[in-house]
Amino acid sequence: QVRLVESGGGLVQAGGSLRLSCVASGTTFSRYAVGWFRQPPGKEREFVAAITRSGSTTDYADSVKGRFTISRDNAKKTVYLQMNRLNAEDTALYTCAGTSRTILTAPPRRTGYDDWGPGTQVTVAS
């Protein structure tokens, strides 16, 4: 059974940075596509970033492009989300998601994930 566990959330001042981690178990991680999503208070969950199984291609929501960076270390079975220049609108529960239903040449995906972690809370104080 696949398990995803996020960490790295917390309280940060506006303009600050955080790095989130998502560790996977129970899957062949090098064949696993991963994405980050977030759910702000009182709002729907939204796509943040995605990375292909090889890590060669990434995709970002317009709201985070240029500020957030997604990366992965397949040896550690971990995907990271480096978040810089945070603002109050970034406050949300951040969740990573993954799927093994992908091929080597597939682009990053914004939908169609099968496995989800419980999330880590990020709060940005303005």
PDB file of C-alpha atoms in Angstrom:
ATOM      1  CA  GLN A   1       0.000   0.000   0.000  1.00  0.00           C
ATOM      2  CA  VAL A   2       1.311   3.438  -0.960  1.00  0.00           C
ATOM      3  CA  ARG A   3       1.807   5.951   1.797  1.00  0.00           C
ATOM      4  CA  LEU A   4       2.667   9.640   1.382  1.00  0.00           C
ATOM      5  CA  VAL A   5       3.750  11.795   4.311  1.00  0.00           C
ATOM      6  CA  GLU A   6       4.303  15.546   4.099  1.00  0.00           C
ATOM      7  CA  SER A   7       6.401  17.672   6.416  1.00  0.00           C
ATOM      8  CA  GLY A   8       7.962  21.103   6.597  1.00  0.00           C
ATOM      9  CA  GLY A   9       4.913  23.265   7.087  1.00  0.00           C
ATOM     10  CA  GLY A  10       4.630  25.936   9.741  1.00  0.00           C
ATOM     11  CA  LEU A  11       4.179  29.607  10.460  1.00  0.00           C
ATOM     12  CA  VAL A  12       6.284  32.054   8.459  1.00  0.00           C
ATOM     13  CA  GLN A  13       6.322  35.806   7.948  1.00  0.00           C
ATOM     14  CA  ALA A  14       5.334  37.248   4.611  1.00  0.00           C
ATOM     15  CA  GLY A  15       8.323  37.302   2.302  1.00  0.00           C
ATOM     16  CA  GLY A  16       9.831  34.264   3.959  1.00  0.00           C
ATOM     17  CA  SER A  17      10.520  30.762   2.705  1.00  0.00           C
ATOM     18  CA  LEU A  18       9.652  27.174   3.546  1.00  0.00           C
ATOM     19  CA  ARG A  19      10.590  23.839   2.054  1.00  0.00           C
ATOM     20  CA  LEU A  20       8.007  21.074   2.115  1.00  0.00           C
ATOM     21  CA  SER A  21       8.889  17.403   1.772  1.00  0.00           C
ATOM     22  CA  CYS A  22       6.776  14.473   0.667  1.00  0.00           C
ATOM     23  CA  VAL A  23       8.148  11.025   1.428  1.00  0.00           C
ATOM     24  CA  ALA A  24       6.649   8.009  -0.314  1.00  0.00           C
ATOM     25  CA  SER A  25       6.642   4.356   0.659  1.00  0.00           C
ATOM     26  CA  GLY A  26       5.106   1.268  -0.872  1.00  0.00           C
ATOM     27  CA  THR A  27       5.801   2.209  -4.466  1.00  0.00           C
ATOM     28  CA  THR A  28       8.579   2.133  -7.043  1.00  0.00           C
ATOM     29  CA  PHE A  29       9.291   5.816  -6.700  1.00  0.00           C
ATOM     30  CA  SER A  30      11.178   6.251  -9.961  1.00  0.00           C
ATOM     31  CA  ARG A  31       7.952   5.282 -11.766  1.00  0.00           C
ATOM     32  CA  TYR A  32       5.770   7.580  -9.672  1.00  0.00           C
ATOM     33  CA  ALA A  33       4.489  10.986 -10.821  1.00  0.00           C
ATOM     34  CA  VAL A  34       3.890  13.491  -8.038  1.00  0.00           C
ATOM     35  CA  GLY A  35       2.043  16.736  -7.583  1.00  0.00           C
ATOM     36  CA  TRP A  36       1.483  19.294  -4.842  1.00  0.00           C
ATOM     37  CA  PHE A  37      -1.933  20.740  -4.091  1.00  0.00           C
ATOM     38  CA  ARG A  38      -3.233  23.173  -1.513  1.00  0.00           C
ATOM     39  CA  GLN A  39      -6.525  24.045   0.091  1.00  0.00           C
ATOM     40  CA  PRO A  40      -6.831  27.564   1.504  1.00  0.00           C
ATOM     41  CA  PRO A  41      -9.284  28.100   4.374  1.00  0.00           C
ATOM     42  CA  GLY A  42     -12.855  27.986   3.103  1.00  0.00           C
ATOM     43  CA  LYS A  43     -11.827  27.286  -0.485  1.00  0.00           C
ATOM     44  CA  GLU A  44     -11.515  24.349  -2.850  1.00  0.00           C
ATOM     45  CA  ARG A  45      -8.316  22.407  -3.272  1.00  0.00           C
ATOM     46  CA  GLU A  46      -6.140  23.731  -6.082  1.00  0.00           C
ATOM     47  CA  PHE A  47      -3.179  22.542  -8.077  1.00  0.00           C
ATOM     48  CA  VAL A  48       0.214  23.987  -7.143  1.00  0.00           C
ATOM     49  CA  ALA A  49       2.980  22.080  -8.939  1.00  0.00           C
ATOM     50  CA  ALA A  50       3.786  18.740 -10.542  1.00  0.00           C
ATOM     51  CA  ILE A  51       6.852  16.805 -11.573  1.00  0.00           C
ATOM     52  CA  THR A  52       7.367  13.863 -13.865  1.00  0.00           C
ATOM     53  CA  ARG A  53       8.694  10.566 -12.590  1.00  0.00           C
ATOM     54  CA  SER A  54      12.172  11.312 -13.903  1.00  0.00           C
ATOM     55  CA  GLY A  55      12.132  14.861 -12.581  1.00  0.00           C
ATOM     56  CA  SER A  56      12.970  16.241 -16.013  1.00  0.00           C
ATOM     57  CA  THR A  57       9.785  18.272 -16.470  1.00  0.00           C
ATOM     58  CA  THR A  58       7.749  20.398 -14.094  1.00  0.00           C
ATOM     59  CA  ASP A  59       4.536  22.390 -14.167  1.00  0.00           C
ATOM     60  CA  TYR A  60       3.303  25.215 -11.941  1.00  0.00           C
ATOM     61  CA  ALA A  61       0.128  27.096 -11.264  1.00  0.00           C
ATOM     62  CA  ASP A  62       0.373  30.699 -12.428  1.00  0.00           C
ATOM     63  CA  SER A  63      -0.020  31.932  -8.855  1.00  0.00           C
ATOM     64  CA  VAL A  64       3.231  30.285  -7.737  1.00  0.00           C
ATOM     65  CA  LYS A  65       5.322  30.365 -10.906  1.00  0.00           C
ATOM     66  CA  GLY A  66       8.677  32.012 -10.264  1.00  0.00           C
ATOM     67  CA  ARG A  67       8.332  31.644  -6.480  1.00  0.00           C
ATOM     68  CA  PHE A  68       7.931  27.888  -5.931  1.00  0.00           C
ATOM     69  CA  THR A  69      10.177  25.079  -7.158  1.00  0.00           C
ATOM     70  CA  ILE A  70       9.296  21.401  -7.203  1.00  0.00           C
ATOM     71  CA  SER A  71      12.073  18.810  -7.271  1.00  0.00           C
ATOM     72  CA  ARG A  72      12.619  15.190  -6.396  1.00  0.00           C
ATOM     73  CA  ASP A  73      15.261  12.814  -5.108  1.00  0.00           C
ATOM     74  CA  ASN A  74      14.335   9.342  -6.286  1.00  0.00           C
ATOM     75  CA  ALA A  75      16.989   7.716  -4.124  1.00  0.00           C
ATOM     76  CA  LYS A  76      15.299   9.201  -1.053  1.00  0.00           C
ATOM     77  CA  LYS A  77      11.785   8.658  -2.402  1.00  0.00           C
ATOM     78  CA  THR A  78      11.116  12.307  -1.681  1.00  0.00           C
ATOM     79  CA  VAL A  79       9.599  15.235  -3.543  1.00  0.00           C
ATOM     80  CA  TYR A  80      10.264  18.772  -2.353  1.00  0.00           C
ATOM     81  CA  LEU A  81       8.421  22.040  -2.745  1.00  0.00           C
ATOM     82  CA  GLN A  82      10.646  25.054  -2.153  1.00  0.00           C
ATOM     83  CA  MET A  83       8.443  28.058  -1.496  1.00  0.00           C
ATOM     84  CA  ASN A  84       9.949  31.546  -1.605  1.00  0.00           C
ATOM     85  CA  ARG A  85       8.493  35.046  -1.244  1.00  0.00           C
ATOM     86  CA  LEU A  86       5.481  33.669   0.568  1.00  0.00           C
ATOM     87  CA  ASN A  87       2.430  35.858   1.042  1.00  0.00           C
ATOM     88  CA  ALA A  88      -0.821  35.571   2.951  1.00  0.00           C
ATOM     89  CA  GLU A  89      -2.582  34.061  -0.076  1.00  0.00           C
ATOM     90  CA  ASP A  90      -0.267  31.044   0.198  1.00  0.00           C
ATOM     91  CA  THR A  91      -1.791  30.090   3.547  1.00  0.00           C
ATOM     92  CA  ALA A  92      -3.283  26.628   3.076  1.00  0.00           C
ATOM     93  CA  LEU A  93      -3.102  22.937   3.831  1.00  0.00           C
ATOM     94  CA  TYR A  94      -0.512  21.576   1.405  1.00  0.00           C
ATOM     95  CA  THR A  95      -0.906  17.997   0.221  1.00  0.00           C
ATOM     96  CA  CYS A  96       1.176  15.838  -2.052  1.00  0.00           C
ATOM     97  CA  ALA A  97      -0.364  13.317  -4.404  1.00  0.00           C
ATOM     98  CA  GLY A  98       1.014  10.605  -6.627  1.00  0.00           C
ATOM     99  CA  THR A  99       0.254   7.977  -9.178  1.00  0.00           C
ATOM    100  CA  SER A 100       2.065   5.079 -10.767  1.00  0.00           C
ATOM    101  CA  ARG A 101      -0.330   5.213 -13.739  1.00  0.00           C
ATOM    102  CA  THR A 102       2.175   7.072 -15.860  1.00  0.00           C
ATOM    103  CA  ILE A 103       4.842   6.427 -18.469  1.00  0.00           C
ATOM    104  CA  LEU A 104       8.344   7.787 -18.834  1.00  0.00           C
ATOM    105  CA  THR A 105       7.402  10.300 -21.524  1.00  0.00           C
ATOM    106  CA  ALA A 106       4.223  11.551 -19.901  1.00  0.00           C
ATOM    107  CA  PRO A 107       4.089  15.290 -19.078  1.00  0.00           C
ATOM    108  CA  PRO A 108       3.443  16.560 -15.545  1.00  0.00           C
ATOM    109  CA  ARG A 109      -0.180  16.080 -14.590  1.00  0.00           C
ATOM    110  CA  ARG A 110      -2.630  18.328 -12.801  1.00  0.00           C
ATOM    111  CA  THR A 111      -5.298  15.679 -12.328  1.00  0.00           C
ATOM    112  CA  GLY A 112      -5.709  11.928 -12.053  1.00  0.00           C
ATOM    113  CA  TYR A 113      -3.742  11.214  -8.893  1.00  0.00           C
ATOM    114  CA  ASP A 114      -4.521   8.060  -6.934  1.00  0.00           C
ATOM    115  CA  ASP A 115      -2.666   8.475  -3.672  1.00  0.00           C
ATOM    116  CA  TRP A 116      -2.821  11.411  -1.251  1.00  0.00           C
ATOM    117  CA  GLY A 117      -1.039  12.379   1.923  1.00  0.00           C
ATOM    118  CA  PRO A 118      -2.714  13.934   4.972  1.00  0.00           C
ATOM    119  CA  GLY A 119      -1.137  17.338   4.334  1.00  0.00           C
ATOM    120  CA  THR A 120       0.972  19.888   6.161  1.00  0.00           C
ATOM    121  CA  GLN A 121      -0.283  23.324   7.191  1.00  0.00           C
ATOM    122  CA  VAL A 122       1.417  26.457   5.937  1.00  0.00           C
ATOM    123  CA  THR A 123       0.440  29.758   7.528  1.00  0.00           C
ATOM    124  CA  VAL A 124       1.877  33.029   6.295  1.00  0.00           C
ATOM    125  CA  ALA A 125       1.575  35.977   8.637  1.00  0.00           C
ATOM    126  CA  SER A 126       1.248  39.338   6.953  1.00  0.00           C
TER     127      SER A 126
END
